[in-house]
Amino acid sequence: MYVITDNCDMRKIKIEYYDFFKAIMTIKVNTYSNVFDMMNDKFRFGIRIPDYLKLSNFVGFLFCVIRGQYKMIVPFEIYWDFDFLSLNLSRALFLYITGVSDTKLLNLSFDLKTLKKQTFKESPAEIKTYHAMLCINVSCMSDGFLNIEEFDGICKGLFRNDRGIVYSLDVHTLKHIFNIFDTKRDGLIDRQEFVMCWNKWIKTIIRPVNIFLIIDVQNDFISGSLNISNCSAQQNGLEVIEPINHLLDTVNFDSVFYSYDWHPIDHISFIENLSLRHLDSSSPIKADNAKLYDTVIFEGSPKIKQRLWPKHCVQDSWGAQLYKDLKVVDNAVKIYKGTISDVDSYSVFWDNKKLTQTTLGTQLAQLNATDIYVCGLAYDVCVGATAADALSIGYRTILIDDCCRGVDLSDIEKTKNNVVKNHGVIVQSNEIKTMVEGRDRRPELGYKLALEIEKSMKKENYK
């Protein structure tokens, strides 16, 4: 069993095996609204729980879905942050490990003074790691299975914010997720089904791999030839710089990506190049009447529907450079799009015809990315197209509203609606840190992951 405080970084939990020591306890698990209540009620082995372990504001959930009585291995890794511990114990990640007959083991493992003495010569803010493995004999929920009410209890432990406020699932969503993992369709989740649920769903929810994707924050879109403040929405692209930089300074993303619009001089999107190609007879606007921001259709196989923009972000030009005040972090990945003359590329994943892809998809796969935080310019064009592709590929996608500015207000609303419709979330930049650290876990993203697992399971069944 492990218990987690409301301020811990869930990404630091590693599900691996260690032999630091073993402890055995027998617990009768009933329905508790709070794991801490269960601890107080059920630790009846004559073992003293030190006062400094009685933490408040627990976010917990119990790894225990078992048929009848059996032994289960729960591996974990403990991170002690002594700077946090000395100031406020409730800010530290705690795993409570105890032995039935060996009280010295308890005192040795959780005597704060002893632990601090052991690391006194090192930086007090340094995180120390202790490894352990716990064997538990468990009788779960009296019958050895999880029904939907008990599964709902686990979901309430999973989906909550750093203030302990629970994000409740609606009945339809809860039933759908439950049915995905109830593969035997018997209305119960047994041990085998829960192991699958744990490995494919819960582990990702509590330990996501977070990618920060900053899209096209380039000179031409802020103060150059395609300054979006001159478009109908009249939004200032410069306003995204400060919140993006703040996120780069304060949030520990697993990887940061910057995308560039990177067009050849003869690119199809430039109105200046309209005469270089023939319009198809089906084009609603003829070449002689075409104006800036109009949409035309070019001949080709396939035909190319194209909005006409002023010349912008030409390769190796000043306009294609990232804006000077945007922070560029070390080891960031740069992605170039729109590099082919005869097709535009709004999405950072693909060109607009899905004929060629950038390197983004491959690099995200290599990182085992799960969550994509999307922002930049323009909200309703390249940001929206990238978010749509991320969702269609299967990534849990988070659109950072105040880190985006767009071209057209109605199209911005369509972008937002599309993200929400496809189980992404739209948040403000001040919400990102707790989400990345695993302290604010959104049910929409959990549902999105469950839907992707369901798709994968169906594909496996068809083979």
PDB file of C-alpha atoms in Angstrom, residues 66 83 292:
ATOM      1  CA  ILE A  66      -7.570  -9.486  -5.508  1.00  0.00           C
ATOM      2  CA  ASP A  83      13.999  20.694   2.479  1.00  0.00           C
ATOM      3  CA  LEU A 292      -5.302  38.275 -49.082  1.00  0.00           C
TER       4      LEU A 292
END
